[in-house]
PDB file of C-alpha atoms in Angstrom:
ATOM      1  CA  MET A  11     -82.945 -64.297  77.722  1.00 31.00           C
ATOM      2  CA  GLU A  12     -84.315 -63.398  74.006  1.00 34.00           C
ATOM      3  CA  GLU A  13     -87.620 -65.224  72.881  1.00 34.00           C
ATOM      4  CA  LEU A  14     -88.800 -65.497  68.911  1.00 30.00           C
ATOM      5  CA  SER A  15     -92.053 -66.911  68.111  1.00 32.00           C
ATOM      6  CA  GLY A  16     -92.623 -68.376  71.486  1.00 38.00           C
ATOM      7  CA  LYS A  17     -89.520 -70.169  71.435  1.00 47.00           C
ATOM      8  CA  THR A  18     -85.861 -69.668  73.042  1.00 53.00           C
ATOM      9  CA  GLN A  19     -83.821 -67.792  70.249  1.00 63.00           C
ATOM     10  CA  LEU A  20     -80.574 -69.885  69.869  1.00 72.00           C
ATOM     11  CA  HIS A  21     -77.224 -68.479  70.533  1.00 78.00           C
ATOM     12  CA  PRO A  22     -74.275 -71.136  68.872  1.00 83.00           C
ATOM     13  CA  MET A  23     -71.481 -71.252  70.870  1.00 89.00           C
ATOM     14  CA  THR A  24     -68.689 -69.411  68.387  1.00 90.00           C
ATOM     15  CA  ARG A  25     -65.495 -68.025  68.612  1.00 92.00           C
ATOM     16  CA  GLU A  26     -66.863 -64.825  68.012  1.00 91.00           C
ATOM     17  CA  ALA A  27     -69.218 -64.831  70.765  1.00 89.00           C
ATOM     18  CA  LEU A  28     -66.478 -65.866  73.235  1.00 91.00           C
ATOM     19  CA  GLN A  29     -64.510 -63.143  72.561  1.00 90.00           C
ATOM     20  CA  ASN A  30     -67.181 -61.059  73.333  1.00 88.00           C
ATOM     21  CA  GLY A  31     -68.297 -62.205  76.487  1.00 84.00           C
ATOM     22  CA  PHE A  32     -71.753 -64.033  75.576  1.00 78.00           C
ATOM     23  CA  VAL A  33     -71.262 -66.399  78.061  1.00 78.00           C
ATOM     24  CA  SER A  34     -70.921 -64.097  81.252  1.00 74.00           C
ATOM     25  CA  GLU A  35     -73.707 -62.112  79.588  1.00 77.00           C
ATOM     26  CA  MET A  36     -75.671 -64.588  79.005  1.00 75.00           C
ATOM     27  CA  ILE A  37     -75.872 -65.876  82.791  1.00 73.00           C
ATOM     28  CA  ALA A  38     -75.565 -62.054  83.714  1.00 70.00           C
ATOM     29  CA  ARG A  39     -79.438 -61.657  81.914  1.00 72.00           C
ATOM     30  CA  SER A  40     -80.974 -64.663  82.965  1.00 69.00           C
ATOM     31  CA  GLY A  41     -81.672 -63.733  86.749  1.00 66.00           C
ATOM     32  CA  THR A  42     -80.189 -67.166  87.838  1.00 72.00           C
ATOM     33  CA  THR A  43     -78.276 -66.709  91.114  1.00 76.00           C
ATOM     34  CA  LEU A  44     -74.913 -68.133  90.043  1.00 82.00           C
ATOM     35  CA  ARG A  45     -72.221 -65.598  90.767  1.00 85.00           C
ATOM     36  CA  VAL A  46     -70.146 -65.057  87.740  1.00 86.00           C
ATOM     37  CA  LEU A  47     -66.597 -64.370  87.753  1.00 91.00           C
ATOM     38  CA  SER A  48     -64.625 -61.920  87.234  1.00 91.00           C
ATOM     39  CA  ASP A  49     -62.044 -60.895  84.140  1.00 92.00           C
ATOM     40  CA  GLU A  50     -59.574 -60.874  87.438  1.00 97.00           C
ATOM     41  CA  GLU A  51     -60.620 -63.736  88.662  1.00 97.00           C
ATOM     42  CA  ARG A  52     -60.369 -65.297  85.330  1.00 96.00           C
ATOM     43  CA  ARG A  53     -57.102 -64.241  84.571  1.00 97.00           C
ATOM     44  CA  GLN A  54     -55.853 -65.010  87.737  1.00 98.00           C
ATOM     45  CA  SER A  55     -56.782 -68.769  87.462  1.00 98.00           C
ATOM     46  CA  LEU A  56     -55.613 -68.986  83.745  1.00 98.00           C
ATOM     47  CA  GLU A  57     -52.035 -67.605  85.035  1.00 98.00           C
ATOM     48  CA  ALA A  58     -52.274 -69.881  88.022  1.00 99.00           C
ATOM     49  CA  THR A  59     -52.973 -72.938  86.042  1.00 99.00           C
ATOM     50  CA  LEU A  60     -49.838 -72.193  83.528  1.00 98.00           C
ATOM     51  CA  ALA A  61     -47.420 -71.419  86.048  1.00 98.00           C
ATOM     52  CA  ALA A  62     -48.292 -74.509  87.475  1.00 98.00           C
ATOM     53  CA  GLN A  63     -47.423 -76.814  84.447  1.00 98.00           C
ATOM     54  CA  PRO A  64     -45.456 -79.628  84.679  1.00 97.00           C
ATOM     55  CA  VAL A  65     -42.905 -79.518  81.665  1.00 94.00           C
ATOM     56  CA  PRO A  66     -42.470 -76.605  79.796  1.00 94.00           C
ATOM     57  CA  GLY A  67     -43.749 -76.398  76.084  1.00 96.00           C
ATOM     58  CA  ASP A  68     -46.630 -76.983  73.993  1.00 98.00           C
ATOM     59  CA  VAL A  69     -50.308 -76.838  76.167  1.00 98.00           C
ATOM     60  CA  TRP A  70     -52.358 -79.888  75.984  1.00 98.00           C
ATOM     61  CA  LEU A  71     -55.904 -79.424  76.868  1.00 99.00           C
ATOM     62  CA  PHE A  72     -58.084 -82.679  77.574  1.00 99.00           C
ATOM     63  CA  ALA A  73     -62.137 -82.491  76.598  1.00 99.00           C
ATOM     64  CA  TYR A  74     -64.544 -84.542  77.086  1.00 99.00           C
ATOM     65  CA  GLY A  75     -67.610 -83.024  76.384  1.00 98.00           C
ATOM     66  CA  SER A  76     -68.555 -80.274  73.702  1.00 97.00           C
ATOM     67  CA  LEU A  77     -64.780 -78.857  73.462  1.00 98.00           C
ATOM     68  CA  ILE A  78     -64.543 -82.438  71.854  1.00 98.00           C
ATOM     69  CA  TRP A  79     -66.881 -81.079  68.530  1.00 97.00           C
ATOM     70  CA  ASN A  80     -66.662 -77.562  68.915  1.00 97.00           C
ATOM     71  CA  PRO A  81     -63.663 -76.545  70.281  1.00 97.00           C
ATOM     72  CA  ALA A  82     -63.492 -72.637  68.956  1.00 96.00           C
ATOM     73  CA  PHE A  83     -60.187 -72.685  69.862  1.00 98.00           C
ATOM     74  CA  HIS A  84     -57.229 -72.786  67.721  1.00 98.00           C
ATOM     75  CA  HIS A  85     -55.358 -75.880  68.087  1.00 98.00           C
ATOM     76  CA  ALA A  86     -52.034 -77.931  66.721  1.00 98.00           C
ATOM     77  CA  GLU A  87     -52.993 -81.086  66.729  1.00 97.00           C
ATOM     78  CA  ARG A  88     -55.845 -82.982  68.616  1.00 97.00           C
ATOM     79  CA  GLN A  89     -55.549 -87.065  69.423  1.00 97.00           C
ATOM     80  CA  PRO A  90     -57.637 -89.926  71.396  1.00 98.00           C
ATOM     81  CA  VAL A  91     -56.147 -90.278  75.363  1.00 98.00           C
ATOM     82  CA  LEU A  92     -56.790 -91.650  78.265  1.00 98.00           C
ATOM     83  CA  ILE A  93     -57.271 -90.305  81.943  1.00 99.00           C
ATOM     84  CA  ARG A  94     -56.809 -91.829  85.080  1.00 98.00           C
ATOM     85  CA  GLY A  95     -58.708 -91.088  88.480  1.00 99.00           C
ATOM     86  CA  TRP A  96     -61.438 -88.975  86.904  1.00 99.00           C
ATOM     87  CA  HIS A  97     -65.045 -89.837  85.073  1.00 99.00           C
ATOM     88  CA  ARG A  98     -67.368 -88.605  82.766  1.00 98.00           C
ATOM     89  CA  GLN A  99     -70.767 -87.358  84.472  1.00 98.00           C
ATOM     90  CA  PHE A 100     -73.602 -85.432  83.805  1.00 98.00           C
ATOM     91  CA  CYS A 101     -73.220 -83.494  87.171  1.00 98.00           C
ATOM     92  CA  LEU A 102     -73.434 -79.660  86.189  1.00 98.00           C
ATOM     93  CA  ALA A 103     -77.283 -78.615  85.906  1.00 97.00           C
ATOM     94  CA  THR A 104     -77.316 -75.337  83.742  1.00 93.00           C
ATOM     95  CA  PRO A 105     -80.084 -72.824  83.775  1.00 90.00           C
ATOM     96  CA  ILE A 106     -78.998 -71.311  80.917  1.00 85.00           C
ATOM     97  CA  GLY A 107     -76.669 -72.401  78.144  1.00 88.00           C
ATOM     98  CA  ARG A 108     -78.997 -76.444  77.963  1.00 94.00           C
ATOM     99  CA  GLY A 109     -81.975 -75.323  80.227  1.00 93.00           C
ATOM    100  CA  THR A 110     -83.866 -72.591  82.196  1.00 91.00           C
ATOM    101  CA  PRO A 111     -83.703 -71.472  85.978  1.00 89.00           C
ATOM    102  CA  GLU A 112     -86.912 -72.960  85.879  1.00 91.00           C
ATOM    103  CA  HIS A 113     -86.107 -76.487  84.411  1.00 95.00           C
ATOM    104  CA  PRO A 114     -82.352 -76.696  84.089  1.00 95.00           C
ATOM    105  CA  GLY A 115     -80.857 -79.252  81.996  1.00 97.00           C
ATOM    106  CA  LEU A 116     -77.603 -81.583  82.577  1.00 98.00           C
ATOM    107  CA  VAL A 117     -73.784 -80.773  80.994  1.00 98.00           C
ATOM    108  CA  LEU A 118     -70.807 -82.688  81.987  1.00 98.00           C
ATOM    109  CA  GLY A 119     -67.984 -82.622  84.518  1.00 98.00           C
ATOM    110  CA  LEU A 120     -64.992 -84.374  85.030  1.00 99.00           C
ATOM    111  CA  ASP A 121     -66.248 -86.053  89.037  1.00 98.00           C
ATOM    112  CA  ARG A 122     -63.344 -88.486  90.693  1.00 98.00           C
ATOM    113  CA  GLY A 123     -63.139 -92.186  90.194  1.00 98.00           C
ATOM    114  CA  GLY A 124     -62.722 -94.660  87.688  1.00 98.00           C
ATOM    115  CA  SER A 125     -61.312 -93.260  84.427  1.00 99.00           C
ATOM    116  CA  CYS A 126     -62.430 -91.813  81.182  1.00 99.00           C
ATOM    117  CA  ARG A 127     -61.330 -91.813  77.530  1.00 99.00           C
ATOM    118  CA  GLY A 128     -61.053 -88.083  75.699  1.00 99.00           C
ATOM    119  CA  VAL A 129     -59.165 -86.318  73.078  1.00 98.00           C
ATOM    120  CA  ALA A 130     -56.599 -84.332  73.807  1.00 98.00           C
ATOM    121  CA  PHE A 131     -55.645 -80.744  71.472  1.00 98.00           C
ATOM    122  CA  ARG A 132     -52.206 -79.414  71.711  1.00 98.00           C
ATOM    123  CA  ILE A 133     -51.845 -75.586  71.439  1.00 99.00           C
ATOM    124  CA  ALA A 134     -48.567 -74.532  70.482  1.00 98.00           C
ATOM    125  CA  ARG A 135     -46.971 -72.428  73.769  1.00 97.00           C
ATOM    126  CA  ALA A 136     -47.170 -69.098  71.904  1.00 97.00           C
ATOM    127  CA  GLU A 137     -50.787 -68.867  71.456  1.00 98.00           C
ATOM    128  CA  ALA A 138     -51.710 -70.777  74.866  1.00 98.00           C
ATOM    129  CA  GLU A 139     -52.794 -67.707  76.562  1.00 97.00           C
ATOM    130  CA  ALA A 140     -54.355 -66.134  73.832  1.00 97.00           C
ATOM    131  CA  GLU A 141     -56.325 -69.306  73.102  1.00 98.00           C
ATOM    132  CA  LEU A 142     -56.932 -70.456  76.577  1.00 98.00           C
ATOM    133  CA  GLU A 143     -58.205 -67.043  77.418  1.00 97.00           C
ATOM    134  CA  LEU A 144     -61.072 -68.261  75.166  1.00 96.00           C
ATOM    135  CA  VAL A 145     -61.963 -71.398  76.667  1.00 98.00           C
ATOM    136  CA  TRP A 146     -61.897 -69.510  80.261  1.00 97.00           C
ATOM    137  CA  ARG A 147     -64.509 -67.128  79.541  1.00 94.00           C
ATOM    138  CA  ARG A 148     -66.543 -70.319  78.594  1.00 94.00           C
ATOM    139  CA  GLU A 149     -65.357 -72.905  81.063  1.00 95.00           C
ATOM    140  CA  MET A 150     -64.600 -70.869  83.977  1.00 95.00           C
ATOM    141  CA  VAL A 151     -67.977 -68.888  84.392  1.00 90.00           C
ATOM    142  CA  THR A 152     -68.970 -69.383  87.455  1.00 90.00           C
ATOM    143  CA  GLY A 153     -66.614 -71.428  89.068  1.00 92.00           C
ATOM    144  CA  ALA A 154     -68.180 -74.901  89.190  1.00 96.00           C
ATOM    145  CA  TYR A 155     -65.146 -75.938  87.087  1.00 98.00           C
ATOM    146  CA  VAL A 156     -61.425 -76.664  88.880  1.00 98.00           C
ATOM    147  CA  PRO A 157     -58.880 -76.540  86.316  1.00 99.00           C
ATOM    148  CA  ARG A 158     -56.047 -78.762  86.920  1.00 98.00           C
ATOM    149  CA  TRP A 159     -53.291 -80.399  85.303  1.00 99.00           C
ATOM    150  CA  ILE A 160     -53.591 -84.895  85.004  1.00 98.00           C
ATOM    151  CA  ARG A 161     -51.595 -87.217  83.123  1.00 98.00           C
ATOM    152  CA  LEU A 162     -52.395 -87.971  79.784  1.00 98.00           C
ATOM    153  CA  HIS A 163     -52.391 -91.597  78.655  1.00 98.00           C
ATOM    154  CA  GLY A 164     -52.215 -91.883  74.576  1.00 96.00           C
ATOM    155  CA  PRO A 165     -49.457 -94.483  72.416  1.00 91.00           C
ATOM    156  CA  ASP A 166     -48.473 -91.157  70.188  1.00 90.00           C
ATOM    157  CA  LEU A 167     -48.437 -89.013  73.642  1.00 91.00           C
ATOM    158  CA  PRO A 168     -44.663 -88.629  75.628  1.00 86.00           C
ATOM    159  CA  HIS A 169     -44.656 -90.681  78.720  1.00 87.00           C
ATOM    160  CA  GLY A 170     -45.263 -88.548  81.443  1.00 88.00           C
ATOM    161  CA  MET A 171     -47.455 -86.220  79.493  1.00 96.00           C
ATOM    162  CA  SER A 172     -50.154 -83.828  81.112  1.00 98.00           C
ATOM    163  CA  GLY A 173     -52.814 -81.690  80.239  1.00 99.00           C
ATOM    164  CA  ILE A 174     -55.301 -79.633  81.377  1.00 99.00           C
ATOM    165  CA  ALA A 175     -58.847 -80.599  82.727  1.00 99.00           C
ATOM    166  CA  PHE A 176     -61.851 -79.071  83.651  1.00 99.00           C
ATOM    167  CA  THR A 177     -63.079 -81.327  87.058  1.00 99.00           C
ATOM    168  CA  ILE A 178     -65.995 -80.406  88.690  1.00 98.00           C
ATOM    169  CA  ASN A 179     -66.314 -78.761  92.170  1.00 98.00           C
ATOM    170  CA  ARG A 180     -68.512 -80.053  94.359  1.00 98.00           C
ATOM    171  CA  ALA A 181     -68.566 -77.318  95.931  1.00 97.00           C
ATOM    172  CA  ALA A 182     -70.610 -75.407  93.440  1.00 96.00           C
ATOM    173  CA  PRO A 183     -74.221 -74.381  93.585  1.00 95.00           C
ATOM    174  CA  ASN A 184     -75.096 -76.117  90.854  1.00 95.00           C
ATOM    175  CA  TYR A 185     -73.148 -79.377  91.212  1.00 97.00           C
ATOM    176  CA  VAL A 186     -75.567 -82.489  91.371  1.00 98.00           C
ATOM    177  CA  ARG A 187     -74.977 -85.824  92.551  1.00 95.00           C
ATOM    178  CA  PRO A 188     -75.036 -89.130  90.895  1.00 92.00           C
ATOM    179  CA  VAL A 189     -78.886 -90.581  89.897  1.00 95.00           C
ATOM    180  CA  SER A 190     -80.291 -92.604  88.217  1.00 97.00           C
ATOM    181  CA  GLU A 191     -79.474 -92.908  84.448  1.00 98.00           C
ATOM    182  CA  ALA A 192     -83.430 -92.676  83.947  1.00 97.00           C
ATOM    183  CA  ALA A 193     -83.440 -89.745  85.892  1.00 98.00           C
ATOM    184  CA  THR A 194     -80.527 -88.283  84.157  1.00 98.00           C
ATOM    185  CA  ALA A 195     -82.304 -89.208  80.906  1.00 98.00           C
ATOM    186  CA  GLN A 196     -86.102 -87.595  81.547  1.00 97.00           C
ATOM    187  CA  THR A 197     -83.520 -84.233  82.233  1.00 98.00           C
ATOM    188  CA  ILE A 198     -81.622 -84.646  78.737  1.00 98.00           C
ATOM    189  CA  ALA A 199     -84.672 -85.116  77.280  1.00 98.00           C
ATOM    190  CA  THR A 200     -86.778 -82.266  78.148  1.00 97.00           C
ATOM    191  CA  ALA A 201     -84.258 -79.680  79.035  1.00 97.00           C
ATOM    192  CA  CYS A 202     -83.300 -76.577  76.245  1.00 96.00           C
ATOM    193  CA  GLY A 203     -81.604 -73.191  76.425  1.00 92.00           C
ATOM    194  CA  VAL A 204     -80.046 -70.399  74.469  1.00 90.00           C
ATOM    195  CA  LEU A 205     -77.029 -72.880  73.412  1.00 92.00           C
ATOM    196  CA  GLY A 206     -79.594 -75.608  72.316  1.00 94.00           C
ATOM    197  CA  SER A 207     -81.128 -78.831  73.423  1.00 96.00           C
ATOM    198  CA  CYS A 208     -79.428 -81.243  76.173  1.00 97.00           C
ATOM    199  CA  ARG A 209     -80.313 -83.628  73.847  1.00 98.00           C
ATOM    200  CA  ASP A 210     -78.538 -82.769  71.164  1.00 98.00           C
ATOM    201  CA  TYR A 211     -75.801 -81.999  73.368  1.00 98.00           C
ATOM    202  CA  LEU A 212     -75.752 -85.659  73.946  1.00 99.00           C
ATOM    203  CA  PHE A 213     -75.937 -86.961  70.796  1.00 98.00           C
ATOM    204  CA  ASP A 214     -73.128 -84.364  69.429  1.00 98.00           C
ATOM    205  CA  THR A 215     -70.744 -85.731  72.198  1.00 99.00           C
ATOM    206  CA  ILE A 216     -71.580 -89.100  71.703  1.00 99.00           C
ATOM    207  CA  HIS A 217     -70.837 -88.411  67.848  1.00 98.00           C
ATOM    208  CA  GLY A 218     -67.662 -87.059  68.620  1.00 98.00           C
ATOM    209  CA  LEU A 219     -66.434 -89.077  70.595  1.00 99.00           C
ATOM    210  CA  LYS A 220     -66.649 -91.783  67.952  1.00 98.00           C
ATOM    211  CA  GLY A 221     -65.061 -89.859  65.540  1.00 98.00           C
ATOM    212  CA  PHE A 222     -62.152 -91.261  67.452  1.00 97.00           C
ATOM    213  CA  GLU A 223     -63.524 -94.462  67.950  1.00 98.00           C
ATOM    214  CA  ILE A 224     -64.644 -93.873  71.622  1.00 98.00           C
ATOM    215  CA  HIS A 225     -67.176 -95.906  72.870  1.00 98.00           C
ATOM    216  CA  ASP A 226     -68.693 -94.429  76.598  1.00 98.00           C
ATOM    217  CA  ASP A 227     -71.114 -97.085  77.672  1.00 98.00           C
ATOM    218  CA  HIS A 228     -72.955 -95.304  79.893  1.00 98.00           C
ATOM    219  CA  LEU A 229     -73.400 -92.466  77.596  1.00 98.00           C
ATOM    220  CA  ASP A 230     -74.939 -95.229  75.174  1.00 98.00           C
ATOM    221  CA  ARG A 231     -77.185 -96.103  77.923  1.00 98.00           C
ATOM    222  CA  ILE A 232     -78.485 -92.531  78.210  1.00 98.00           C
ATOM    223  CA  ALA A 233     -79.261 -92.139  74.790  1.00 98.00           C
ATOM    224  CA  ARG A 234     -81.404 -95.150  74.417  1.00 98.00           C
ATOM    225  CA  LEU A 235     -83.527 -93.830  77.276  1.00 98.00           C
ATOM    226  CA  VAL A 236     -84.225 -90.236  76.079  1.00 98.00           C
ATOM    227  CA  ARG A 237     -85.083 -91.618  72.733  1.00 97.00           C
ATOM    228  CA  GLU A 238     -87.638 -93.655  74.514  1.00 96.00           C
ATOM    229  CA  TYR A 239     -88.455 -91.061  76.621  1.00 91.00           C
ATOM    230  CA  ARG A 240     -89.396 -89.020  73.879  1.00 75.00           C
ATOM    231  CA  ASP A 241     -90.756 -91.435  71.545  1.00 70.00           C
TER     232      ASP A 241
END
């Protein structure tokens, strides 16, 4: 991890960075014990996911965190949707992107139970494999997520439409079981890594959701606690 004037040098998550394999390199250079998936493992995962598409055609991708406000992939349209059986949770420790090995941050995953409002992106089928390869380089670096097809519910979507969602892998070594909102807020208020602070990640996600008139009471409560902690 590079240092500049005693502070971590930030590297934004851009399309170019993903094309250059920045995320895998970032983790490999960090000294963390997390195992990075090989290019072949990621390719097989993507191919298997696309082969399981319930209905042939354009591919929908469900976003619930940073993909909402920084997708870095080409898409034809996006719209707010609801999924059932999964909820948004700060359940993944990040020792690199939004934290350090000494002070890991927390990022979002989809854990079982409840429901979640987010944003569905439609990717033209002809471009799906190339665009999703970038998404896989970003989300499927260590195998902390399990990509699966989940039913999407939205007023402008055909009935029964499904999209790819990255659900949390509870067997992952950096999966974090639920803790109090106060404990979550303390981590978010203080953790920072090469992609920026957990605090910015939280507020950018809330702002991105509000752009689609989506309000998440859980995130709002954590944000209030983060502000109180920082003040």
